[in-house]
Amino acid sequence: MLSAVIELIREVGYERLTYDAVAGRAHTSKATLYRLWPDKPGMVVAALEDHQPAMDPFVPTESLEGDLTQLGQRPHRQRQRKNQADLDMMFGLLRAAVVDVEFGDVVRRQMLEPGLDQLSAIFTRAVARGEIESDPRLFRRLAESIVECLLFAALISPGQPPPLAEHIEVLVKPALTYRPG
């Protein structure tokens, strides 16, 4: 069923996706779809989560440097598994998440927030080890900048892997060590 959702998003986009079309493509009833996903945003997010390639698990290291190095290498492996149809679909869904408030809320809550929390945890662990000073606002903003780098790299540098390792070296590391005054 969820693959039918992905196929239809690629064909007609989020805005024109309907339960009728999904039911027809998946050879099921609308009642079944509504029972599983009472709203379109939830159904689409479930399909996206099911469709994403499995990422290599992030295993925290014993240092901030090790965590950031590992983080900088992960997206490149994930990007190699994506195809142009996935990228086109993701850009269309990004637009839909901005325009459709309900869809945007579900995407933020179910897809973005857990990732932002995991990224912020890298910095929090470094604080616990005494490597950096605690700055939750900075940690959150750096996590957001990493996600932004991953989301928009395909638009800014088509055909290139996300420059996350460089982003970490040039922006994240210096921001963690800068102290005003």
Coordinates of N, CA and C in Angstrom, one line a residue:
M1 N 0.8 -1.2 0.0 CA 0.0 0.0 0.0 C 0.9 1.3 0.0
L2 N 1.9 1.3 0.8 CA 2.7 2.5 1.0 C 3.5 2.7 -0.3
S3 N 3.8 1.7 -1.1 CA 4.5 1.9 -2.3 C 3.6 2.6 -3.3
A4 N 2.3 2.3 -3.2 CA 1.3 3.0 -4.1 C 1.3 4.5 -3.8
V5 N 1.5 4.9 -2.5 CA 1.5 6.3 -2.2 C 2.7 7.0 -2.8
I6 N 3.9 6.3 -2.7 CA 5.1 6.9 -3.3 C 4.9 7.0 -4.8
E7 N 4.4 6.0 -5.4 CA 4.2 6.1 -6.9 C 3.3 7.2 -7.3
L8 N 2.3 7.4 -6.6 CA 1.3 8.4 -6.9 C 1.9 9.8 -6.6
I9 N 2.6 10.0 -5.5 CA 3.3 11.3 -5.3 C 4.2 11.6 -6.4
R10 N 4.9 10.7 -6.9 CA 5.8 10.9 -8.0 C 5.0 11.3 -9.3
E11 N 3.9 10.7 -9.4 CA 3.1 11.0 -10.7 C 2.3 12.3 -10.6
V12 N 1.6 12.5 -9.4 CA 0.7 13.7 -9.3 C 1.0 14.7 -8.3
G13 N 2.0 14.4 -7.4 CA 2.4 15.3 -6.4 C 1.5 15.2 -5.1
Y14 N 1.9 15.8 -4.1 CA 1.2 15.7 -2.8 C -0.2 16.3 -2.9
E15 N -0.3 17.5 -3.5 CA -1.5 18.2 -3.5 C -2.7 17.4 -4.2
R16 N -2.3 16.7 -5.3 CA -3.4 15.9 -6.0 C -3.5 14.5 -5.6
L17 N -2.7 14.1 -4.6 CA -2.9 12.7 -4.1 C -4.2 12.6 -3.3
T18 N -4.9 11.5 -3.6 CA -6.2 11.2 -3.0 C -6.3 9.8 -2.4
Y19 N -7.1 9.6 -1.5 CA -7.4 8.3 -0.9 C -8.0 7.4 -2.0
D20 N -8.8 7.9 -2.9 CA -9.4 7.1 -4.0 C -8.3 6.6 -4.9
A21 N -7.3 7.5 -5.2 CA -6.2 7.0 -6.1 C -5.4 6.0 -5.5
V22 N -5.1 6.2 -4.2 CA -4.2 5.2 -3.5 C -5.0 3.9 -3.4
A23 N -6.2 3.9 -3.0 CA -7.0 2.7 -2.9 C -7.1 1.9 -4.2
G24 N -7.2 2.7 -5.3 CA -7.3 2.0 -6.6 C -5.9 1.4 -7.0
R25 N -4.9 2.1 -6.7 CA -3.5 1.7 -7.1 C -3.1 0.5 -6.2
A26 N -3.5 0.5 -4.9 CA -3.1 -0.5 -4.0 C -4.1 -1.7 -3.9
H27 N -5.2 -1.6 -4.7 CA -6.2 -2.6 -4.7 C -6.8 -2.9 -3.3
T28 N -7.2 -1.9 -2.7 CA -7.7 -2.0 -1.3 C -8.9 -1.0 -1.2
S29 N -9.5 -0.9 -0.1 CA -10.6 0.1 0.0 C -10.2 1.3 0.7
K30 N -10.9 2.4 0.5 CA -10.6 3.6 1.2 C -10.8 3.5 2.7
A31 N -11.8 2.6 3.1 CA -12.0 2.4 4.5 C -10.8 1.8 5.2
T32 N -10.1 0.9 4.5 CA -8.9 0.3 5.0 C -7.8 1.4 5.2
L33 N -7.7 2.2 4.2 CA -6.7 3.3 4.3 C -7.0 4.3 5.4
Y34 N -8.3 4.7 5.5 CA -8.6 5.6 6.6 C -8.4 4.9 8.0
R35 N -8.6 3.6 8.1 CA -8.4 2.9 9.4 C -6.9 3.0 9.7
L36 N -6.1 2.8 8.8 CA -4.6 2.8 9.0 C -4.1 4.2 9.2
W37 N -4.6 5.1 8.4 CA -4.1 6.5 8.4 C -5.3 7.4 8.3
P38 N -5.7 7.9 9.4 CA -6.9 8.8 9.3 C -6.8 10.1 8.6
D39 N -5.5 10.5 8.3 CA -5.3 11.7 7.5 C -4.2 11.5 6.5
K40 N -4.3 12.3 5.4 CA -3.4 12.2 4.3 C -1.9 12.5 4.8
P41 N -1.7 13.5 5.6 CA -0.3 13.7 6.0 C 0.3 12.5 6.7
G42 N -0.5 11.9 7.6 CA 0.1 10.7 8.3 C 0.4 9.5 7.3
M43 N -0.5 9.4 6.3 CA -0.3 8.3 5.3 C 1.0 8.6 4.5
V44 N 1.2 9.9 4.1 CA 2.3 10.2 3.3 C 3.6 10.0 4.1
V45 N 3.6 10.5 5.4 CA 4.8 10.3 6.2 C 5.1 8.8 6.4
A46 N 4.1 8.0 6.6 CA 4.3 6.6 6.8 C 5.0 6.0 5.5
A47 N 4.5 6.5 4.4 CA 5.1 6.0 3.1 C 6.5 6.4 2.9
L48 N 6.8 7.7 3.3 CA 8.2 8.2 3.2 C 9.1 7.4 4.2
E49 N 8.6 7.1 5.4 CA 9.5 6.4 6.3 C 9.7 5.0 5.8
D50 N 8.7 4.4 5.2 CA 8.8 3.0 4.7 C 9.8 3.0 3.5
H51 N 9.8 4.1 2.7 CA 10.5 4.2 1.5 C 12.0 4.5 1.6
Q52 N 12.3 5.2 2.7 CA 13.7 5.7 2.9 C 14.7 4.5 3.0
P53 N 15.8 4.6 2.4 CA 16.8 3.6 2.5 C 17.3 3.5 3.9
A54 N 17.6 2.3 4.4 CA 18.1 2.2 5.7 C 19.4 2.8 5.8
M55 N 19.6 3.7 6.8 CA 20.9 4.3 7.0 C 21.7 3.4 7.9
D56 N 23.0 3.5 7.7 CA 23.9 2.9 8.6 C 23.6 3.4 10.0
P57 N 23.6 2.6 11.0 CA 23.3 3.1 12.4 C 24.4 4.0 12.8
F58 N 24.0 5.1 13.5 CA 25.0 6.0 14.1 C 25.4 5.5 15.5
V59 N 26.6 5.1 15.6 CA 27.2 4.6 16.9 C 28.1 5.7 17.5
P60 N 27.6 6.3 18.6 CA 28.4 7.4 19.2 C 29.8 6.9 19.5
T61 N 30.8 7.8 19.2 CA 32.2 7.4 19.6 C 32.5 8.0 20.9
E62 N 33.7 8.0 21.3 CA 34.1 8.6 22.6 C 34.5 10.0 22.6
S63 N 34.3 10.7 21.4 CA 34.8 12.1 21.3 C 33.8 12.8 20.3
L64 N 33.8 14.1 20.5 CA 33.1 15.0 19.6 C 33.7 14.9 18.2
E65 N 35.0 14.9 18.1 CA 35.6 14.8 16.8 C 35.2 13.5 16.1
G66 N 35.2 12.4 16.8 CA 34.8 11.1 16.2 C 33.4 11.1 15.8
D67 N 32.5 11.7 16.6 CA 31.1 11.8 16.3 C 30.8 12.6 15.0
L68 N 31.5 13.8 15.0 CA 31.3 14.7 13.8 C 31.9 14.1 12.5
T69 N 33.0 13.4 12.7 CA 33.6 12.7 11.5 C 32.7 11.7 11.0
Q70 N 32.2 10.8 11.9 CA 31.2 9.8 11.4 C 30.0 10.4 10.8
L71 N 29.5 11.5 11.4 CA 28.3 12.2 10.9 C 28.6 12.7 9.5
G72 N 29.7 13.3 9.3 CA 30.1 13.8 8.0 C 30.2 12.8 6.9
Q73 N 30.4 11.6 7.2 CA 30.5 10.5 6.2 C 29.2 9.8 5.9
R74 N 28.3 9.8 6.8 CA 27.0 9.1 6.6 C 26.2 9.5 5.5
P75 N 25.9 10.8 5.3 CA 25.0 11.2 4.3 C 25.5 10.9 2.9
H76 N 26.8 10.9 2.7 CA 27.3 10.5 1.3 C 26.9 9.1 1.0
R77 N 27.0 8.2 1.9 CA 26.5 6.8 1.6 C 25.0 6.8 1.4
Q78 N 24.2 7.5 2.1 CA 22.8 7.6 1.9 C 22.5 8.2 0.5
R79 N 23.2 9.2 0.2 CA 22.9 10.0 -1.1 C 23.1 9.0 -2.3
Q80 N 24.1 8.2 -2.2 CA 24.4 7.3 -3.3 C 23.2 6.3 -3.6
R81 N 22.4 6.1 -2.6 CA 21.2 5.2 -2.8 C 20.0 5.9 -3.3
K82 N 20.0 7.2 -3.4 CA 18.9 8.0 -3.8 C 19.0 8.1 -5.4
N83 N 17.8 8.2 -6.0 CA 17.8 8.4 -7.4 C 17.1 9.8 -7.7
Q84 N 17.1 10.2 -8.9 CA 16.6 11.5 -9.3 C 15.1 11.6 -9.0
A85 N 14.3 10.5 -9.2 CA 12.9 10.5 -8.9 C 12.7 10.8 -7.4
D86 N 13.5 10.2 -6.5 CA 13.4 10.5 -5.1 C 13.7 12.0 -4.8
L87 N 14.7 12.5 -5.4 CA 15.0 13.9 -5.2 C 13.9 14.8 -5.7
D88 N 13.4 14.6 -6.8 CA 12.3 15.3 -7.4 C 11.1 15.3 -6.4
M89 N 10.8 14.1 -5.9 CA 9.7 13.9 -5.0 C 9.9 14.7 -3.7
M90 N 11.1 14.6 -3.2 CA 11.4 15.3 -1.9 C 11.3 16.8 -2.1
F91 N 11.7 17.3 -3.2 CA 11.6 18.8 -3.4 C 10.1 19.2 -3.5
G92 N 9.3 18.3 -4.1 CA 7.8 18.6 -4.2 C 7.2 18.5 -2.8
L93 N 7.6 17.5 -2.0 CA 7.1 17.4 -0.7 C 7.5 18.5 0.2
L94 N 8.7 19.0 0.0 CA 9.2 20.1 0.8 C 8.3 21.3 0.6
R95 N 8.0 21.6 -0.7 CA 7.1 22.7 -1.0 C 5.7 22.4 -0.4
A96 N 5.2 21.2 -0.5 CA 3.9 20.9 0.1 C 3.9 21.1 1.6
A97 N 5.0 20.8 2.3 CA 5.1 20.9 3.8 C 5.1 22.4 4.2
V98 N 5.6 23.2 3.3 CA 5.5 24.7 3.6 C 4.1 25.2 3.4
V99 N 3.5 24.8 2.3 CA 2.1 25.3 1.9 C 1.0 24.7 2.8
D100 N 1.1 23.4 3.0 CA 0.0 22.7 3.8 C 0.5 22.6 5.3
V101 N -0.2 23.4 6.1 CA 0.3 23.5 7.5 C 0.2 22.2 8.2
E102 N -0.9 21.5 8.0 CA -1.1 20.2 8.7 C 0.0 19.2 8.3
F103 N 0.3 19.1 7.0 CA 1.4 18.2 6.5 C 2.7 18.7 7.1
G104 N 3.0 20.0 7.0 CA 4.2 20.5 7.6 C 4.4 20.1 9.0
D105 N 3.3 20.2 9.8 CA 3.4 19.9 11.2 C 3.7 18.4 11.4
V106 N 3.1 17.5 10.6 CA 3.4 16.1 10.8 C 4.8 15.8 10.4
V107 N 5.3 16.4 9.3 CA 6.7 16.2 8.8 C 7.7 16.6 9.9
R108 N 7.4 17.8 10.5 CA 8.3 18.3 11.5 C 8.3 17.4 12.7
R109 N 7.1 17.0 13.2 CA 7.0 16.2 14.4 C 7.5 14.8 14.2
Q110 N 7.2 14.1 13.1 CA 7.6 12.7 12.9 C 8.9 12.5 12.2
M111 N 9.3 13.4 11.4 CA 10.6 13.2 10.6 C 11.7 14.1 11.0
L112 N 11.5 15.4 11.2 CA 12.6 16.3 11.5 C 13.0 16.3 12.9
E113 N 12.0 16.5 13.8 CA 12.3 16.6 15.3 C 13.2 15.5 15.8
P114 N 12.8 14.2 15.5 CA 13.7 13.1 16.0 C 15.2 13.3 15.5
G115 N 15.3 13.6 14.3 CA 16.7 13.8 13.7 C 17.4 15.0 14.4
L116 N 16.7 16.1 14.6 CA 17.3 17.2 15.3 C 17.7 16.9 16.7
D117 N 16.8 16.1 17.4 CA 17.2 15.7 18.7 C 18.4 14.8 18.8
Q118 N 18.5 13.9 17.8 CA 19.7 13.1 17.7 C 21.0 13.9 17.5
L119 N 20.9 14.8 16.6 CA 22.0 15.7 16.3 C 22.4 16.5 17.5
S120 N 21.4 17.1 18.2 CA 21.7 17.9 19.4 C 22.4 17.0 20.5
A121 N 22.0 15.7 20.5 CA 22.5 14.8 21.5 C 24.0 14.6 21.4
I122 N 24.5 14.8 20.1 CA 26.0 14.7 19.9 C 26.7 15.7 20.7
F123 N 26.1 17.0 20.7 CA 26.7 18.1 21.4 C 26.6 17.9 22.9
T124 N 25.4 17.4 23.3 CA 25.2 17.2 24.7 C 26.1 16.2 25.3
R125 N 26.4 15.1 24.6 CA 27.4 14.1 25.1 C 28.8 14.7 25.2
A126 N 29.1 15.6 24.2 CA 30.4 16.3 24.3 C 30.5 17.2 25.5
V127 N 29.4 17.8 25.9 CA 29.4 18.6 27.1 C 29.6 17.7 28.3
A128 N 29.0 16.6 28.4 CA 29.1 15.6 29.5 C 30.6 15.1 29.6
R129 N 31.3 15.0 28.5 CA 32.7 14.6 28.5 C 33.6 15.8 28.8
G130 N 33.1 17.0 28.8 CA 33.9 18.2 29.1 C 34.6 18.7 27.9
E131 N 34.2 18.4 26.7 CA 34.9 18.8 25.5 C 34.4 20.2 25.1
I132 N 33.2 20.6 25.3 CA 32.7 21.9 25.0 C 31.8 22.4 26.1
E133 N 31.4 23.7 26.0 CA 30.5 24.3 27.0 C 29.1 24.1 26.5
S134 N 28.2 24.0 27.5 CA 26.8 23.8 27.1 C 26.2 25.1 26.5
D135 N 25.5 24.9 25.4 CA 24.8 26.0 24.8 C 23.6 25.4 24.0
P136 N 22.5 25.1 24.6 CA 21.4 24.4 24.0 C 20.9 25.1 22.7
R137 N 20.8 26.5 22.8 CA 20.3 27.2 21.6 C 21.3 27.0 20.4
L138 N 22.6 27.1 20.7 CA 23.6 26.8 19.6 C 23.5 25.4 19.1
F139 N 23.3 24.5 20.0 CA 23.3 23.1 19.6 C 22.1 22.8 18.7
R140 N 20.9 23.4 19.0 CA 19.7 23.3 18.2 C 19.9 23.9 16.8
R141 N 20.5 25.1 16.8 CA 20.7 25.8 15.5 C 21.8 25.1 14.7
L142 N 22.8 24.5 15.3 CA 23.7 23.7 14.5 C 23.1 22.5 13.9
A143 N 22.2 21.8 14.7 CA 21.5 20.6 14.2 C 20.6 21.0 13.0
E144 N 20.0 22.2 13.1 CA 19.1 22.7 12.0 C 20.0 23.0 10.8
S145 N 21.2 23.5 11.0 CA 22.0 23.8 9.9 C 22.5 22.6 9.1
I146 N 22.7 21.5 9.9 CA 23.1 20.2 9.3 C 22.0 19.7 8.4
V147 N 20.8 19.7 9.0 CA 19.6 19.3 8.2 C 19.4 20.1 6.9
E148 N 19.6 21.4 7.1 CA 19.4 22.3 5.9 C 20.5 22.0 4.9
C149 N 21.7 21.7 5.3 CA 22.8 21.3 4.4 C 22.4 20.1 3.6
L150 N 21.8 19.1 4.3 CA 21.4 17.9 3.6 C 20.2 18.1 2.7
L151 N 19.3 18.9 3.1 CA 18.1 19.1 2.3 C 18.4 19.9 1.0
F152 N 19.2 20.9 1.1 CA 19.4 21.8 0.0 C 20.7 21.6 -0.8
A153 N 21.5 20.6 -0.4 CA 22.7 20.4 -1.2 C 22.4 20.0 -2.6
A154 N 21.4 19.2 -2.8 CA 21.0 18.7 -4.1 C 20.6 19.8 -5.0
L155 N 20.0 20.9 -4.4 CA 19.6 22.0 -5.2 C 20.8 22.9 -5.5
I156 N 21.6 23.1 -4.5 CA 22.8 24.0 -4.7 C 23.9 23.4 -5.5
S157 N 24.2 22.1 -5.3 CA 25.2 21.4 -6.0 C 24.7 20.2 -6.6
P158 N 23.9 20.3 -7.7 CA 23.3 19.1 -8.4 C 24.4 18.0 -8.7
G159 N 24.0 16.8 -8.4 CA 24.9 15.7 -8.8 C 26.1 15.5 -7.9
Q160 N 26.2 16.3 -6.9 CA 27.3 16.2 -5.9 C 26.8 15.6 -4.6
P161 N 27.7 14.9 -3.9 CA 27.3 14.5 -2.5 C 27.1 15.7 -1.6
P162 N 26.2 15.6 -0.6 CA 26.1 16.8 0.3 C 27.4 17.1 0.9
P163 N 27.8 18.3 0.9 CA 29.1 18.7 1.5 C 29.1 18.8 3.0
L164 N 28.6 17.8 3.6 CA 28.4 17.8 5.1 C 29.7 17.8 5.8
A165 N 30.7 17.1 5.4 CA 32.0 17.0 6.0 C 32.6 18.4 6.0
E166 N 32.5 19.1 4.9 CA 33.0 20.5 4.8 C 32.2 21.4 5.7
H167 N 30.9 21.3 5.7 CA 30.0 22.1 6.5 C 30.4 21.9 8.0
I168 N 30.7 20.7 8.4 CA 31.1 20.5 9.8 C 32.4 21.2 10.1
E169 N 33.4 21.1 9.2 CA 34.7 21.7 9.4 C 34.6 23.2 9.4
V170 N 33.9 23.8 8.5 CA 33.9 25.2 8.3 C 32.9 25.9 9.2
L171 N 31.8 25.3 9.6 CA 30.8 26.0 10.3 C 30.6 25.4 11.7
V172 N 30.3 24.1 11.8 CA 29.9 23.5 13.1 C 31.1 23.6 14.1
K173 N 32.2 23.1 13.8 CA 33.3 23.0 14.7 C 33.7 24.4 15.2
P174 N 33.9 25.4 14.3 CA 34.2 26.7 14.8 C 33.1 27.3 15.7
A175 N 31.9 27.1 15.4 CA 30.8 27.6 16.2 C 30.8 27.0 17.6
L176 N 31.2 25.8 17.7 CA 31.2 25.1 19.0 C 32.4 25.6 19.9
T177 N 33.4 26.2 19.3 CA 34.5 26.7 20.1 C 34.6 28.2 20.3
Y178 N 33.8 28.9 19.5 CA 33.8 30.4 19.6 C 33.1 30.9 20.9
R179 N 33.8 31.8 21.5 CA 33.2 32.4 22.7 C 33.3 33.9 22.6
P180 N 32.2 34.6 22.6 CA 32.2 36.1 22.4 C 33.0 36.8 23.6
G181 N 33.6 37.9 23.2 CA 34.2 38.7 24.3 C 35.7 38.4 24.3

